[in-house]
């Protein structure tokens, strides 16, 4: 397909067209208004950018990272010239994937952050979400990036809500709740001060996900007991022993029905730890709202 495109432009017509574009939408419109031939030439550039980006991803799948870098670089340059923010974001995301494969994590973060920003500005929720899903695992692995990771989760939730992706929205709510819960438990164990507002925020996220799964949402039967375990644990930290025990007992029963012995053991372990954890919370300062 790319070889056919190369025959579309005569001589240096392609380079001349690229030189005339300055990355603004005004210039693109100006060129389009130059007539049918100009419009076809722009279409050819758009198609080339798309094909090179796709070829770059195929090369990534084949492990040919150097070749992929070249294709994605050309696609990125063309997309910038054409003032196509979504296409630029897609190229940046693909390059972020390449950098992850090379274990260049800092540069991967930068590429993915840029991809998120481009797609957010272009109001393309699906593409924004795709980049955030790659960025979040990077930040989850770094305790120092806890705050930024939570922000990325919130951006992802907004993008999924905009795209009306209810199932994935609630999966993300549960993942965010569990991520925050892990931090709260770590702080409790180390005797750090807990903020009541943070605990309540985590509880709200987990309760939202739990309600979705209790209403029969989602296709993964394991999500409901997972949500119940998480709610039971956050209720421990909030000092609501009755709600904690009820959620954990419900999770244990579901795991038993599913013949998930590991799940049953996990719920049993938490149930036996309720008093110990609550004693720890009682001895830990919790900062109230206001």
C-alpha positions as a printed Julia matrix, in Angstrom:
290×3 Matrix{Float64}:
   0.0     0.0    0.0
   2.85    2.38   0.81
   4.53    1.65  -2.53
   1.33    2.62  -4.31
   1.19    5.87  -2.36
   4.74    6.71  -3.4
   3.63    6.74  -7.04
   0.85    9.22  -6.28
   3.22   12.15  -5.88
   5.28   13.26  -8.85
   8.84   14.44  -8.36
   9.22   16.54  -5.24
   5.48   17.18  -4.87
   5.32   15.33  -1.54
   8.19   17.32  -0.02
   6.72   20.56  -1.33
   3.35   19.75   0.25
   4.97   18.91   3.57
   6.96   22.15   3.49
   3.75   24.11   2.95
   2.15   22.64   6.05
   3.03   24.22   9.39
   1.09   22.03  11.82
  -1.91   24.33  12.11
  -5.48   23.54  11.14
  -5.67   26.86   9.29
  -2.91   25.82   6.91
  -4.53   22.41   6.32
  -7.82   24.12   5.42
  -5.96   26.56   3.16
  -4.34   23.68   1.25
  -7.65   21.81   0.97
  -9.24   24.89  -0.56
  -6.61   24.77  -3.31
  -8.72   22.36  -5.33
  -9.48   18.68  -5.77
  -5.86   17.71  -6.47
  -4.7    19.39  -3.27
  -7.39   17.62  -1.27
  -6.37   14.26  -2.73
  -2.75   14.97  -1.88
  -3.66   15.66   1.74
  -5.68   12.44   1.84
  -2.64   10.58   0.57
  -0.52   12.0    3.41
  -3.15   11.05   5.98
  -3.25    7.52   4.6
   0.55    7.3    4.65
   0.64    8.41   8.29
  -1.93    5.78   9.23
  -0.16    3.0    7.34
   3.23    3.84   8.83
   1.79    3.89  12.33
   0.18    0.48  11.76
   3.39   -0.89  10.23
   5.28    0.41  13.25
   2.97   -1.52  15.59
   3.37   -4.69  13.5
   7.14   -4.29  13.72
   6.83   -3.9   17.49
   4.89   -7.16  17.63
   7.69   -8.8   15.66
  10.3    -7.42  18.06
  11.92   -5.23  15.36
  12.24   -2.19  17.58
  14.7    -0.18  15.46
  12.57   -0.53  12.32
   9.47    0.32  14.32
  11.11    3.49  15.61
  11.72    4.67  12.05
   8.14    4.05  10.9
   6.6     5.62  14.0
   8.89    8.63  13.65
   7.7     9.29  10.1
   4.07    8.76  11.11
   4.51   11.2   13.99
   6.09   13.86  11.74
   3.29   13.55   9.17
   0.58   13.67  11.83
   2.09   16.8   13.41
   2.22   18.49  10.0
  -1.42   17.51   9.37
  -2.46   18.89  12.77
  -4.04   15.56  13.72
  -3.76   15.45  17.51
  -5.35   12.01  17.85
  -2.95   10.5   15.32
  -0.01   12.18  17.08
  -1.23   10.74  20.38
  -1.5     7.29  18.83
   2.07    7.51  17.53
   3.31    8.64  20.94
   1.52    5.75  22.61
   3.06    3.26  20.19
   6.48    4.79  20.79
   5.85    4.54  24.52
   5.22    0.83  24.03
   8.51    0.56  22.12
  10.37    2.29  24.93
   8.76   -0.01  27.49
   9.99   -2.98  25.49
  13.48   -1.46  25.65
  13.0    -0.9   29.42
  13.56    2.84  28.98
  10.92    3.6   31.57
  11.54    7.32  32.06
  11.3     8.05  28.34
   8.28    5.76  28.09
   6.53    7.79  30.81
   7.26   11.01  28.94
   5.9     9.63  25.65
   2.77    8.25  27.28
   2.12   11.45  29.26
   2.38   13.39  25.98
   0.0    10.91  24.32
  -2.55   11.37  27.11
  -2.34   15.16  26.83
  -2.79   15.13  23.03
  -5.8    12.83  23.12
  -7.36   14.69  26.05
  -7.05   17.99  24.18
  -8.6    16.34  21.12
 -11.43   15.01  23.33
 -10.89   11.43  22.14
 -11.76    9.46  25.27
 -10.99    6.03  23.81
  -7.46    6.95  22.72
  -6.82    8.81  25.99
  -7.87    5.72  27.95
  -5.59    3.47  25.89
  -2.54    5.54  26.84
  -3.55    5.83  30.5
  -3.82    2.04  30.72
  -0.14    1.8   29.79
   0.91    4.65  32.07
  -0.85    3.51  35.25
   1.15    0.26  35.74
   4.37    2.27  35.5
   3.27    4.6   38.3
   1.74    1.82  40.41
   5.18    0.25  40.68
   6.68    3.43  42.17
   5.58    4.49  45.69
   6.91    7.98  44.96
   4.37    8.33  42.13
   1.35    7.4   44.25
  -0.29   10.81  43.86
   0.21   10.98  40.1
  -1.02    7.4   39.76
  -4.27    8.29  41.53
  -4.67   11.26  39.18
  -4.2     8.96  36.18
  -6.82    6.6   37.56
  -9.25    9.53  37.87
  -8.5    10.62  34.29
  -9.11    7.06  33.13
 -12.44    6.92  34.97
 -13.51   10.18  33.32
 -12.47    8.89  29.9
 -14.33    5.6   30.37
 -17.41    7.45  31.62
 -17.31    9.71  28.58
 -17.03    6.63  26.36
 -19.93    5.01  28.28
 -17.85    1.91  29.01
 -19.7     0.82  32.16
 -18.04   -2.56  32.65
 -14.49   -1.26  32.33
 -15.39    1.8   34.4
 -16.29   -0.4   37.37
 -13.28   -2.66  36.88
 -11.16    0.49  37.09
 -13.04    1.69  40.19
 -12.24   -1.62  41.86
  -8.6    -1.48  40.76
  -8.25    2.09  42.06
  -9.92    1.17  45.34
  -7.58   -1.79  45.81
  -4.58    0.39  44.94
  -5.53    2.97  47.57
  -6.41    0.23  50.03
  -2.93   -1.27  49.71
  -1.47    2.16  50.57
  -3.78    2.55  53.59
  -2.82   -0.89  54.91
   0.85   -0.13  54.44
   0.45    3.16  56.33
  -1.45    1.38  59.11
   1.24   -1.26  59.48
   3.97    1.37  59.68
   2.0     3.49  62.16
   1.59    6.45  59.81
  -1.25    8.89  60.24
  -4.41    7.99  58.3
  -6.63   10.65  56.8
 -10.32    9.93  57.26
 -11.18   11.74  54.03
  -8.83    9.45  52.07
 -10.36    6.35  53.65
 -13.87    7.54  52.81
 -12.87    8.26  49.22
 -11.56    4.71  48.88
 -14.74    3.38  50.47
 -16.91    5.29  47.97
 -14.99    3.89  45.0
 -15.2     0.35  46.3
 -18.89    0.67  47.2
 -19.61    1.88  43.66
 -17.85   -1.11  42.13
 -19.49   -3.5   44.61
 -22.98   -2.24  43.74
 -22.28   -2.81  40.04
 -21.22   -6.43  40.6
 -24.04   -7.1   43.07
 -26.47   -5.96  40.36
 -25.07   -8.6   38.02
 -22.73   -6.35  36.05
 -19.59   -7.64  34.34
 -18.74  -11.11  33.08
 -16.01  -12.07  35.58
 -17.59  -13.99  38.46
 -14.49  -13.38  40.56
 -15.04   -9.62  40.68
 -17.93   -9.69  43.18
 -16.07  -11.56  45.95
 -12.97   -9.45  45.2
 -15.05   -6.3   45.7
 -16.56   -7.71  48.91
 -13.09   -8.46  50.32
 -11.95   -4.93  49.49
 -15.05   -3.37  51.06
 -14.64   -5.56  54.13
 -11.05   -4.42  54.5
 -11.74   -0.69  54.12
 -14.58   -1.01  56.63
 -12.02   -2.4   59.09
  -9.92    0.71  58.66
 -12.98    2.93  59.08
 -13.8     1.13  62.33
 -17.09   -0.39  61.12
 -16.59   -3.94  62.39
 -20.13   -5.14  61.59
 -19.99   -4.03  57.96
 -16.5    -5.47  57.65
 -17.48   -8.91  58.95
 -20.66   -9.0   56.83
 -18.75   -8.22  53.62
 -15.99  -10.71  54.37
 -18.46  -13.48  55.27
 -20.31  -12.85  51.99
 -17.02  -13.0   50.08
 -16.08  -16.26  51.83
 -19.43  -17.83  50.88
 -19.05  -16.81  47.23
 -15.5   -18.14  47.05
 -16.74  -21.41  48.53
 -19.47  -21.63  45.88
 -16.85  -21.03  43.19
 -14.58  -23.68  44.77
 -11.85  -21.07  45.08
  -9.88  -22.36  48.06
  -7.36  -19.51  47.91
 -10.21  -17.0   48.05
 -11.77  -18.76  51.05
  -8.41  -18.75  52.84
  -7.93  -15.06  52.08
 -11.38  -14.16  53.46
 -10.83  -16.36  56.52
  -7.49  -14.73  57.16
  -9.01  -11.27  57.04
 -11.89  -12.27  59.29
  -9.44  -13.55  61.88
  -7.48  -10.32  61.55
 -10.43   -7.96  62.05
  -9.8    -7.44  65.75
  -6.04   -7.16  65.34
  -6.33   -4.64  62.5
  -8.97   -2.62  64.34
  -6.79   -2.57  67.46
  -4.0    -1.2   65.26
  -6.33    1.43  63.79
  -7.46    2.43  67.3
  -3.84    3.1   68.21
  -3.13    5.01  64.98
  -4.02    8.66  64.56
  -6.75    9.26  62.03
  -7.03   12.81  60.78
 -10.7    13.84  60.55
 -12.2    16.03  57.81
 -11.94   19.75  58.43
